[in-house]
mmCIF file of C-alpha atoms in Angstrom:
data_model
loop_
_atom_site.group_PDB
_atom_site.id
_atom_site.type_symbol
_atom_site.label_atom_id
_atom_site.label_comp_id
_atom_site.label_asym_id
_atom_site.label_seq_id
_atom_site.Cartn_x
_atom_site.Cartn_y
_atom_site.Cartn_z
ATOM 1 C CA MET A 1 -17.446 10.338 -2.528
ATOM 2 C CA LYS A 2 -14.857 8.481 -4.404
ATOM 3 C CA LYS A 3 -11.878 10.008 -2.520
ATOM 4 C CA LYS A 4 -13.517 9.400 0.822
ATOM 5 C CA ILE A 5 -13.793 5.662 -0.013
ATOM 6 C CA LEU A 6 -10.319 5.361 -1.046
ATOM 7 C CA LEU A 7 -9.005 7.266 1.937
ATOM 8 C CA MET A 8 -10.974 5.259 4.370
ATOM 9 C CA PHE A 9 -9.170 2.175 3.222
ATOM 10 C CA SER A 10 -5.707 3.589 2.988
ATOM 11 C CA SER A 11 -4.996 2.825 6.654
ATOM 12 C CA LEU A 12 -5.946 -0.613 6.005
ATOM 13 C CA PHE A 13 -3.361 -1.161 3.345
ATOM 14 C CA LEU A 14 -0.996 -3.244 5.429
ATOM 15 C CA CYS A 15 -3.876 -5.433 6.708
ATOM 16 C CA THR A 16 -5.612 -6.203 3.190
ATOM 17 C CA LEU A 17 -2.450 -7.167 1.108
ATOM 18 C CA VAL A 18 -2.356 -10.761 0.088
ATOM 19 C CA ALA A 19 0.213 -13.011 -1.713
ATOM 20 C CA CYS A 20 2.628 -15.939 -1.724
ATOM 21 C CA SER A 21 5.682 -15.454 0.676
ATOM 22 C CA GLU A 22 7.978 -16.529 -2.182
ATOM 23 C CA SER A 23 10.534 -13.680 -2.876
ATOM 24 C CA GLU A 24 12.134 -12.641 -6.034
ATOM 25 C CA ASP A 25 15.017 -11.345 -4.053
ATOM 26 C CA THR A 26 16.265 -14.411 -2.007
ATOM 27 C CA ALA A 27 18.087 -14.204 1.364
ATOM 28 C CA ALA A 28 21.241 -15.476 -0.321
ATOM 29 C CA THR A 29 21.607 -12.094 -2.200
ATOM 30 C CA SER A 30 21.263 -9.874 0.950
ATOM 31 C CA SER A 31 24.416 -9.249 3.207
ATOM 32 C CA ALA A 32 22.182 -8.765 6.427
ATOM 33 C CA THR A 33 18.764 -9.799 7.594
ATOM 34 C CA VAL A 34 16.258 -7.028 8.792
ATOM 35 C CA THR A 35 14.393 -7.922 11.903
ATOM 36 C CA LYS A 36 12.601 -4.882 12.794
ATOM 37 C CA ILE A 37 11.378 -1.778 10.951
ATOM 38 C CA VAL A 38 10.334 1.306 12.852
ATOM 39 C CA GLU A 39 8.330 4.037 11.073
ATOM 40 C CA ASN A 40 8.065 7.525 12.972
ATOM 41 C CA ASN A 41 5.489 10.105 11.977
ATOM 42 C CA PHE A 42 6.378 13.542 13.221
ATOM 43 C CA ASN A 43 4.273 16.726 13.372
ATOM 44 C CA THR A 44 6.218 19.460 11.512
ATOM 45 C CA THR A 45 4.060 22.348 13.009
ATOM 46 C CA THR A 46 5.901 22.436 16.151
ATOM 47 C CA SER A 47 9.630 23.374 16.892
ATOM 48 C CA PRO A 48 11.209 20.922 17.353
ATOM 49 C CA PHE A 49 9.194 18.477 15.615
ATOM 50 C CA THR A 50 6.830 16.168 17.748
ATOM 51 C CA LEU A 51 6.118 12.464 17.446
ATOM 52 C CA SER A 52 2.546 11.905 16.354
ATOM 53 C CA ASP A 53 2.751 8.078 16.187
ATOM 54 C CA SER A 54 5.265 5.279 15.751
ATOM 55 C CA THR A 55 4.724 2.049 13.883
ATOM 56 C CA THR A 56 6.954 -1.089 14.458
ATOM 57 C CA TYR A 57 6.992 -3.859 11.944
ATOM 58 C CA THR A 58 8.302 -7.259 13.488
ATOM 59 C CA LEU A 59 9.720 -9.666 10.897
ATOM 60 C CA ASP A 60 10.438 -13.431 11.054
ATOM 61 C CA SER A 61 13.569 -15.147 9.825
ATOM 62 C CA GLN A 62 12.448 -14.919 6.204
ATOM 63 C CA GLU A 63 11.772 -11.155 6.683
ATOM 64 C CA ARG A 64 8.147 -11.511 6.354
ATOM 65 C CA ILE A 65 5.945 -9.224 8.518
ATOM 66 C CA VAL A 66 4.465 -11.033 11.424
ATOM 67 C CA GLU A 67 3.204 -8.156 13.501
ATOM 68 C CA VAL A 68 2.579 -4.517 13.184
ATOM 69 C CA GLU A 69 2.190 -2.374 16.271
ATOM 70 C CA ARG A 70 1.090 1.338 15.779
ATOM 71 C CA ARG A 71 1.302 3.739 19.019
ATOM 72 C CA PHE A 72 -0.552 7.068 19.112
ATOM 73 C CA VAL A 73 1.022 9.662 21.259
ATOM 74 C CA SER A 74 -2.020 11.911 21.535
ATOM 75 C CA ASN A 75 -4.223 9.197 23.198
ATOM 76 C CA SER A 76 -1.934 6.429 23.933
ATOM 77 C CA ASN A 77 -4.069 4.048 21.750
ATOM 78 C CA VAL A 78 -2.162 0.995 20.415
ATOM 79 C CA GLY A 79 -3.225 -0.802 17.214
ATOM 80 C CA THR A 80 -1.807 -4.261 16.618
ATOM 81 C CA ASN A 81 -2.060 -6.304 13.378
ATOM 82 C CA THR A 82 -1.102 -10.014 13.516
ATOM 83 C CA PHE A 83 -0.218 -11.882 10.377
ATOM 84 C CA ILE A 84 -1.013 -15.545 10.284
ATOM 85 C CA TYR A 85 0.538 -17.746 7.490
ATOM 86 C CA ASN A 86 -0.488 -21.154 6.159
ATOM 87 C CA ASN A 87 1.267 -23.205 3.564
ATOM 88 C CA GLY A 88 3.705 -20.235 2.844
ATOM 89 C CA LYS A 89 1.011 -17.914 2.197
ATOM 90 C CA ILE A 90 -0.929 -15.451 4.446
ATOM 91 C CA ALA A 91 -4.181 -17.098 5.689
ATOM 92 C CA GLN A 92 -5.495 -14.346 8.033
ATOM 93 C CA ILE A 93 -4.703 -11.004 9.564
ATOM 94 C CA GLU A 94 -6.322 -10.010 12.963
ATOM 95 C CA ARG A 95 -6.467 -6.393 13.934
ATOM 96 C CA ARG A 96 -6.847 -5.179 17.451
ATOM 97 C CA LEU A 97 -7.181 -1.826 19.105
ATOM 98 C CA ASN A 98 -5.810 -1.917 22.702
ATOM 99 C CA ASN A 99 -6.143 -5.587 22.783
ATOM 100 C CA VAL A 100 -9.783 -5.611 21.487
ATOM 101 C CA LEU A 101 -10.462 -7.552 18.350
ATOM 102 C CA THR A 102 -11.795 -4.999 15.553
ATOM 103 C CA SER A 103 -11.649 -6.835 12.288
ATOM 104 C CA LYS A 104 -10.255 -9.947 10.457
ATOM 105 C CA SER A 105 -9.194 -10.591 6.826
ATOM 106 C CA TYR A 106 -9.452 -13.874 5.029
ATOM 107 C CA TYR A 107 -7.664 -14.919 1.884
ATOM 108 C CA THR A 108 -8.582 -17.381 -0.811
ATOM 109 C CA TYR A 109 -6.211 -18.410 -3.499
ATOM 110 C CA ASN A 110 -6.389 -19.975 -7.035
ATOM 111 C CA GLY A 111 -3.256 -21.772 -7.116
ATOM 112 C CA ASN A 112 -0.577 -19.195 -5.962
ATOM 113 C CA ASP A 113 -2.828 -16.268 -7.098
ATOM 114 C CA LEU A 114 -5.136 -14.250 -4.912
ATOM 115 C CA SER A 115 -8.785 -14.781 -6.028
ATOM 116 C CA GLU A 116 -10.519 -13.266 -2.994
ATOM 117 C CA LEU A 117 -9.831 -10.898 -0.068
ATOM 118 C CA ARG A 118 -12.614 -10.659 2.476
ATOM 119 C CA THR A 119 -12.287 -8.203 5.429
ATOM 120 C CA GLU A 120 -14.924 -8.448 8.352
ATOM 121 C CA SER A 121 -15.387 -5.612 10.899
ATOM 122 C CA ILE A 122 -16.143 -6.949 14.351
ATOM 123 C CA SER A 123 -18.159 -5.300 17.099
ATOM 124 C CA ASN A 124 -17.134 -5.011 20.749
ATOM 125 C CA THR A 125 -19.627 -7.880 21.360
ATOM 126 C CA GLY A 126 -17.954 -9.991 18.612
ATOM 127 C CA VAL A 127 -20.720 -9.565 15.929
ATOM 128 C CA VAL A 128 -19.486 -9.221 12.482
ATOM 129 C CA GLY A 129 -20.672 -5.758 11.004
ATOM 130 C CA SER A 130 -19.643 -4.522 7.596
ATOM 131 C CA ILE A 131 -17.808 -6.654 5.033
ATOM 132 C CA ASN A 132 -15.543 -5.670 2.125
ATOM 133 C CA LYS A 133 -14.994 -8.208 -0.472
ATOM 134 C CA HIS A 134 -12.572 -8.088 -3.141
ATOM 135 C CA THR A 135 -12.604 -10.772 -5.927
ATOM 136 C CA PHE A 136 -9.965 -11.217 -8.605
ATOM 137 C CA TYR A 137 -10.078 -13.151 -11.874
ATOM 138 C CA THR A 138 -8.031 -13.197 -14.851
ATOM 139 C CA VAL A 139 -9.125 -13.227 -18.623
ATOM 140 C CA GLN A 140 -5.999 -13.567 -20.986
ATOM 141 C CA ASP A 141 -3.542 -10.781 -19.810
ATOM 142 C CA THR A 142 -5.979 -8.765 -17.942
ATOM 143 C CA ILE A 143 -6.833 -9.123 -14.155
ATOM 144 C CA TYR A 144 -10.348 -7.969 -13.184
ATOM 145 C CA SER A 145 -11.494 -7.036 -9.642
ATOM 146 C CA ASP A 146 -14.820 -6.520 -8.152
ATOM 147 C CA TRP A 147 -15.033 -4.619 -4.746
ATOM 148 C CA GLU A 148 -18.344 -5.132 -2.933
ATOM 149 C CA ARG A 149 -19.573 -4.088 0.583
ATOM 150 C CA SER A 150 -22.127 -5.618 2.769
ATOM 151 C CA ILE A 151 -23.798 -4.004 5.841
ATOM 152 C CA ASN A 152 -25.815 -7.069 6.867
ATOM 153 C CA GLY A 153 -23.375 -9.690 7.588
ATOM 154 C CA GLY A 154 -22.930 -10.852 4.117
ATOM 155 C CA ALA A 155 -26.558 -11.411 3.114
ATOM 156 C CA THR A 156 -26.349 -8.811 0.360
ATOM 157 C CA TYR A 157 -23.671 -6.984 -1.357
ATOM 158 C CA SER A 158 -23.571 -3.461 -3.029
ATOM 159 C CA PRO A 159 -20.860 -2.679 -5.601
ATOM 160 C CA VAL A 160 -18.134 -0.237 -4.618
ATOM 161 C CA LEU A 161 -15.618 -0.411 -7.407
ATOM 162 C CA HIS A 162 -15.072 -2.559 -10.676
ATOM 163 C CA SER A 163 -11.565 -2.268 -11.881
ATOM 164 C CA LYS A 164 -9.063 -4.078 -14.315
ATOM 165 C CA MET A 165 -5.280 -4.107 -14.466
ATOM 166 C CA VAL A 166 -2.326 -5.443 -16.384
ATOM 167 C CA ILE A 167 0.848 -6.768 -14.533
ATOM 168 C CA GLN A 168 3.739 -7.396 -16.843
ATOM 169 C CA ASN A 169 6.926 -8.969 -15.438
ATOM 170 C CA GLY A 170 5.713 -8.265 -12.138
ATOM 171 C CA ASP A 171 4.827 -4.385 -12.662
ATOM 172 C CA ARG A 172 1.372 -3.082 -12.746
ATOM 173 C CA THR A 173 1.482 -0.997 -15.953
ATOM 174 C CA PHE A 174 -2.025 -0.391 -16.450
ATOM 175 C CA TYR A 175 -5.082 0.171 -14.037
ATOM 176 C CA GLU A 176 -8.533 1.322 -14.885
ATOM 177 C CA TYR A 177 -11.638 1.535 -12.698
ATOM 178 C CA TYR A 178 -15.205 2.458 -12.867
ATOM 179 C CA ASP A 179 -16.948 3.958 -9.808
ATOM 180 C CA PRO A 180 -20.638 2.918 -9.939
ATOM 181 C CA ILE A 181 -21.697 5.439 -7.232
ATOM 182 C CA ASN A 182 -20.304 8.571 -8.887
ATOM 183 C CA LEU A 183 -20.500 7.082 -12.315
ATOM 184 C CA GLU A 184 -17.023 7.904 -13.055
ATOM 185 C CA TRP A 185 -14.043 6.343 -14.927
ATOM 186 C CA GLN A 186 -10.315 6.662 -14.080
ATOM 187 C CA ARG A 187 -7.073 5.103 -15.571
ATOM 188 C CA VAL A 188 -3.478 4.913 -14.310
ATOM 189 C CA LEU A 189 -0.486 4.247 -16.376
ATOM 190 C CA ILE A 190 2.808 3.402 -14.789
ATOM 191 C CA ALA A 191 6.210 3.247 -16.494
ATOM 192 C CA PHE A 192 9.002 1.221 -14.679
ATOM 193 C CA ASP A 193 12.873 1.186 -14.903
ATOM 194 C CA ALA A 194 14.919 -1.915 -15.450
ATOM 195 C CA ASN A 195 14.899 -2.448 -11.485
ATOM 196 C CA HIS A 196 11.064 -2.401 -11.368
ATOM 197 C CA ASN A 197 10.956 0.854 -9.761
ATOM 198 C CA PRO A 198 8.000 3.120 -10.982
ATOM 199 C CA ILE A 199 9.342 6.291 -12.677
ATOM 200 C CA THR A 200 6.273 7.923 -13.907
ATOM 201 C CA GLU A 201 2.606 7.583 -12.888
ATOM 202 C CA THR A 202 0.065 9.205 -15.019
ATOM 203 C CA LYS A 203 -3.652 9.512 -13.890
ATOM 204 C CA TYR A 204 -6.676 10.301 -16.277
ATOM 205 C CA ASN A 205 -10.283 10.844 -16.036
ATOM 206 C CA LEU A 206 -12.784 10.154 -18.759
ATOM 207 C CA ASN A 207 -14.705 13.205 -19.457
ATOM 208 C CA ASP A 208 -18.147 13.551 -20.927
ATOM 209 C CA ASN A 209 -16.925 13.529 -24.456
ATOM 210 C CA GLY A 210 -15.311 10.129 -24.228
ATOM 211 C CA ILE A 211 -11.885 11.583 -24.135
ATOM 212 C CA TRP A 212 -9.222 10.514 -21.433
ATOM 213 C CA THR A 213 -7.725 13.633 -19.856
ATOM 214 C CA VAL A 214 -4.591 13.721 -17.770
ATOM 215 C CA ILE A 215 -5.312 14.965 -14.206
ATOM 216 C CA GLN A 216 -1.977 14.276 -12.619
ATOM 217 C CA VAL A 217 1.525 13.267 -13.233
ATOM 218 C CA ASP A 218 4.094 11.897 -10.666
ATOM 219 C CA ASN A 219 7.620 11.395 -11.451
ATOM 220 C CA PHE A 220 10.322 9.469 -9.254
ATOM 221 C CA THR A 221 13.948 8.847 -9.370
ATOM 222 C CA TYR A 222 16.077 6.658 -7.388
ATOM 223 C CA THR A 223 19.391 6.327 -5.394
ATOM 224 C CA THR A 224 21.567 3.044 -5.785
ATOM 225 C CA LEU A 225 20.491 1.825 -2.273
ATOM 226 C CA LYS A 226 17.771 -0.900 -1.956
ATOM 227 C CA SER A 227 14.745 -0.374 0.274
ATOM 228 C CA PRO A 228 14.418 -2.843 3.378
ATOM 229 C CA PHE A 229 10.882 -1.349 3.660
ATOM 230 C CA TYR A 230 10.026 -2.829 0.039
ATOM 231 C CA ARG A 231 11.959 -6.012 0.636
ATOM 232 C CA ALA A 232 9.829 -6.827 3.822
ATOM 233 C CA PHE A 233 6.771 -6.230 1.812
ATOM 234 C CA GLU A 234 7.649 -8.308 -1.136
ATOM 235 C CA ARG A 235 8.592 -11.210 1.006
ATOM 236 C CA THR A 236 5.462 -10.997 2.956
ATOM 237 C CA PHE A 237 2.984 -10.455 -0.019
ATOM 238 C CA GLY A 238 4.762 -11.129 -3.281
ATOM 239 C CA ARG A 239 5.286 -8.482 -5.902
ATOM 240 C CA LYS A 240 2.396 -9.479 -8.197
ATOM 241 C CA THR A 241 -0.087 -9.051 -5.372
ATOM 242 C CA LEU A 242 1.366 -5.758 -4.280
ATOM 243 C CA GLY A 243 0.602 -4.632 -7.800
ATOM 244 C CA MET A 244 -2.853 -6.066 -7.546
ATOM 245 C CA VAL A 245 -3.845 -4.168 -4.564
ATOM 246 C CA TYR A 246 -1.711 -1.045 -5.081
ATOM 247 C CA HIS A 247 -4.974 1.032 -5.503
ATOM 248 C CA LEU A 248 -5.989 0.211 -2.053
ATOM 249 C CA SER A 249 -2.735 1.921 -0.554
ATOM 250 C CA GLY A 250 -4.554 5.392 -0.449
ATOM 251 C CA ASN A 251 -4.019 8.784 -2.201
ATOM 252 C CA ALA A 252 -2.387 10.858 0.621
ATOM 253 C CA LEU A 253 0.635 12.264 -1.205
ATOM 254 C CA ASN A 254 2.886 12.818 1.796
ATOM 255 C CA GLN A 255 2.825 9.103 2.518
ATOM 256 C CA VAL A 256 4.567 8.428 -0.737
ATOM 257 C CA PHE A 257 2.804 5.019 -1.210
ATOM 258 C CA ALA A 258 4.838 4.172 -4.110
ATOM 259 C CA ARG A 259 7.442 2.943 -1.636
ATOM 260 C CA HIS A 260 5.342 -0.381 -1.419
ATOM 261 C CA ILE A 261 6.230 -1.311 -5.096
ATOM 262 C CA ALA A 262 9.698 0.497 -5.322
ATOM 263 C CA PRO A 263 12.756 -1.913 -4.568
ATOM 264 C CA TYR A 264 15.130 1.112 -4.254
ATOM 265 C CA CYS A 265 15.015 4.165 -2.135
ATOM 266 C CA PHE A 266 13.593 7.509 -3.531
ATOM 267 C CA GLU A 267 16.006 10.235 -4.443
ATOM 268 C CA THR A 268 13.309 12.737 -5.813
ATOM 269 C CA TYR A 269 9.507 12.781 -6.265
ATOM 270 C CA THR A 270 7.678 15.601 -8.180
ATOM 271 C CA THR A 271 3.916 15.716 -8.725
ATOM 272 C CA THR A 272 1.618 18.030 -10.558
ATOM 273 C CA TRP A 273 -1.081 17.601 -7.976
ATOM 274 C CA GLY A 274 -1.840 21.094 -6.499
ATOM 275 C CA GLY A 275 -0.857 22.968 -9.626
ATOM 276 C CA ALA A 276 1.248 26.064 -8.559
ATOM 277 C CA GLU A 277 1.037 24.865 -4.978
ATOM 278 C CA ALA A 278 2.437 21.309 -5.733
ATOM 279 C CA PRO A 279 4.248 19.989 -2.781
ATOM 280 C CA THR A 280 8.058 19.290 -2.964
ATOM 281 C CA PHE A 281 9.848 16.350 -1.353
ATOM 282 C CA GLN A 282 13.258 15.781 0.166
ATOM 283 C CA PHE A 283 14.611 12.223 0.774
ATOM 284 C CA THR A 284 17.617 11.560 2.988
ATOM 285 C CA ASN A 285 19.030 7.960 3.026
ATOM 286 C CA THR A 286 21.612 6.638 5.132
ATOM 287 C CA ALA A 287 23.539 3.369 4.135
ATOM 288 C CA HIS A 288 23.685 0.364 5.958
ATOM 289 C CA ASN A 289 26.337 -1.085 3.574
ATOM 290 C CA THR A 290 26.870 -0.650 -0.189
ATOM 291 C CA GLU A 291 23.539 -2.358 -1.098
ATOM 292 C CA TYR A 292 20.797 -1.340 1.500
ATOM 293 C CA ALA A 293 19.728 1.646 3.465
ATOM 294 C CA LYS A 294 19.582 1.683 7.335
ATOM 295 C CA SER A 295 17.303 4.696 7.484
ATOM 296 C CA THR A 296 15.225 7.004 5.383
ATOM 297 C CA VAL A 297 13.633 10.395 6.074
ATOM 298 C CA ILE A 298 10.877 11.837 3.935
ATOM 299 C CA ASN A 299 10.087 15.480 4.291
ATOM 300 C CA CYS A 300 7.180 17.148 2.376
ATOM 301 C CA PHE A 301 7.349 20.867 2.237
ATOM 302 C CA THR A 302 3.796 22.371 1.700
ATOM 303 C CA SER A 303 1.218 23.908 3.753
ATOM 304 C CA ALA A 304 -1.138 21.180 2.922
ATOM 305 C CA PHE A 305 0.828 18.557 4.801
ATOM 306 C CA THR A 306 2.280 18.816 8.100
ATOM 307 C CA THR A 307 4.091 15.602 8.670
ATOM 308 C CA GLN A 308 7.691 13.991 8.320
ATOM 309 C CA LEU A 309 8.128 10.245 7.870
ATOM 310 C CA GLY A 310 11.273 8.503 9.466
ATOM 311 C CA PHE A 311 12.166 4.863 8.747
ATOM 312 C CA ASN A 312 14.805 2.959 10.740
ATOM 313 C CA TYR A 313 15.836 -0.686 9.747
ATOM 314 C CA TYR A 314 17.321 -2.940 12.134
ATOM 315 C CA PHE A 315 19.699 -5.624 10.900
#
């Protein structure tokens, strides 16, 4: 049940992130401005590979995301997310499928910090259906988050997940959550390099004896090229909030969701997930200049995953 809940929200990651638009990496340090990012998802079971869907991120002059459009080849559906800013922060994100409004997200801040993220699903008749609400509050150096869901328009809420995290120098080094449905605890520790790239992510479960047991270890290395994909996300949401909502990014390994918090392009990625049948990854990065990549291809070699991701950056 826990995995189903997390996977259900992985496709909403772009739509549910929130933060200040202020960037740690200012425009003055970049040699070019990215105006568009195109992400292509290929089916690798065919020869040659065939395109499954394509996502286009449109950026403004500050390289913030203003629109995300995803086109599906199989059924010609088009999903569009529109980002609305107010006072330098995201105020609302509207999602449409084939031009029909399907959901909205609203954002509340305490100063510059996210305090609540509320996402409402909307029926074809314009009626609000389910509501997912994330509240955040800080006690000393720990950020706590409560995820609640309502199926009656907000009259009552049921708990989905209670979590806490520690963010140090912009890096989320500690995350722990309690699943009240499955009565399960999990912990994630992440080590970062000097460039704020995650290099080791270790996941634990709390067993019946009260002992934290390692269940998965992921390791990453990086090239010297910076990632325009990360730069767009950091300028849109801010690094602190990218860490605060990282657990909503999903758990599909072939998507390599660490790209949302890694300023540099991946060189290698290894995981213990799957044991002897753990997938292997291959990254191909092409340089735009000596600083940034202009394209990235992610191949995943395993029978469990049948996709290839390609990113093209337009300067």
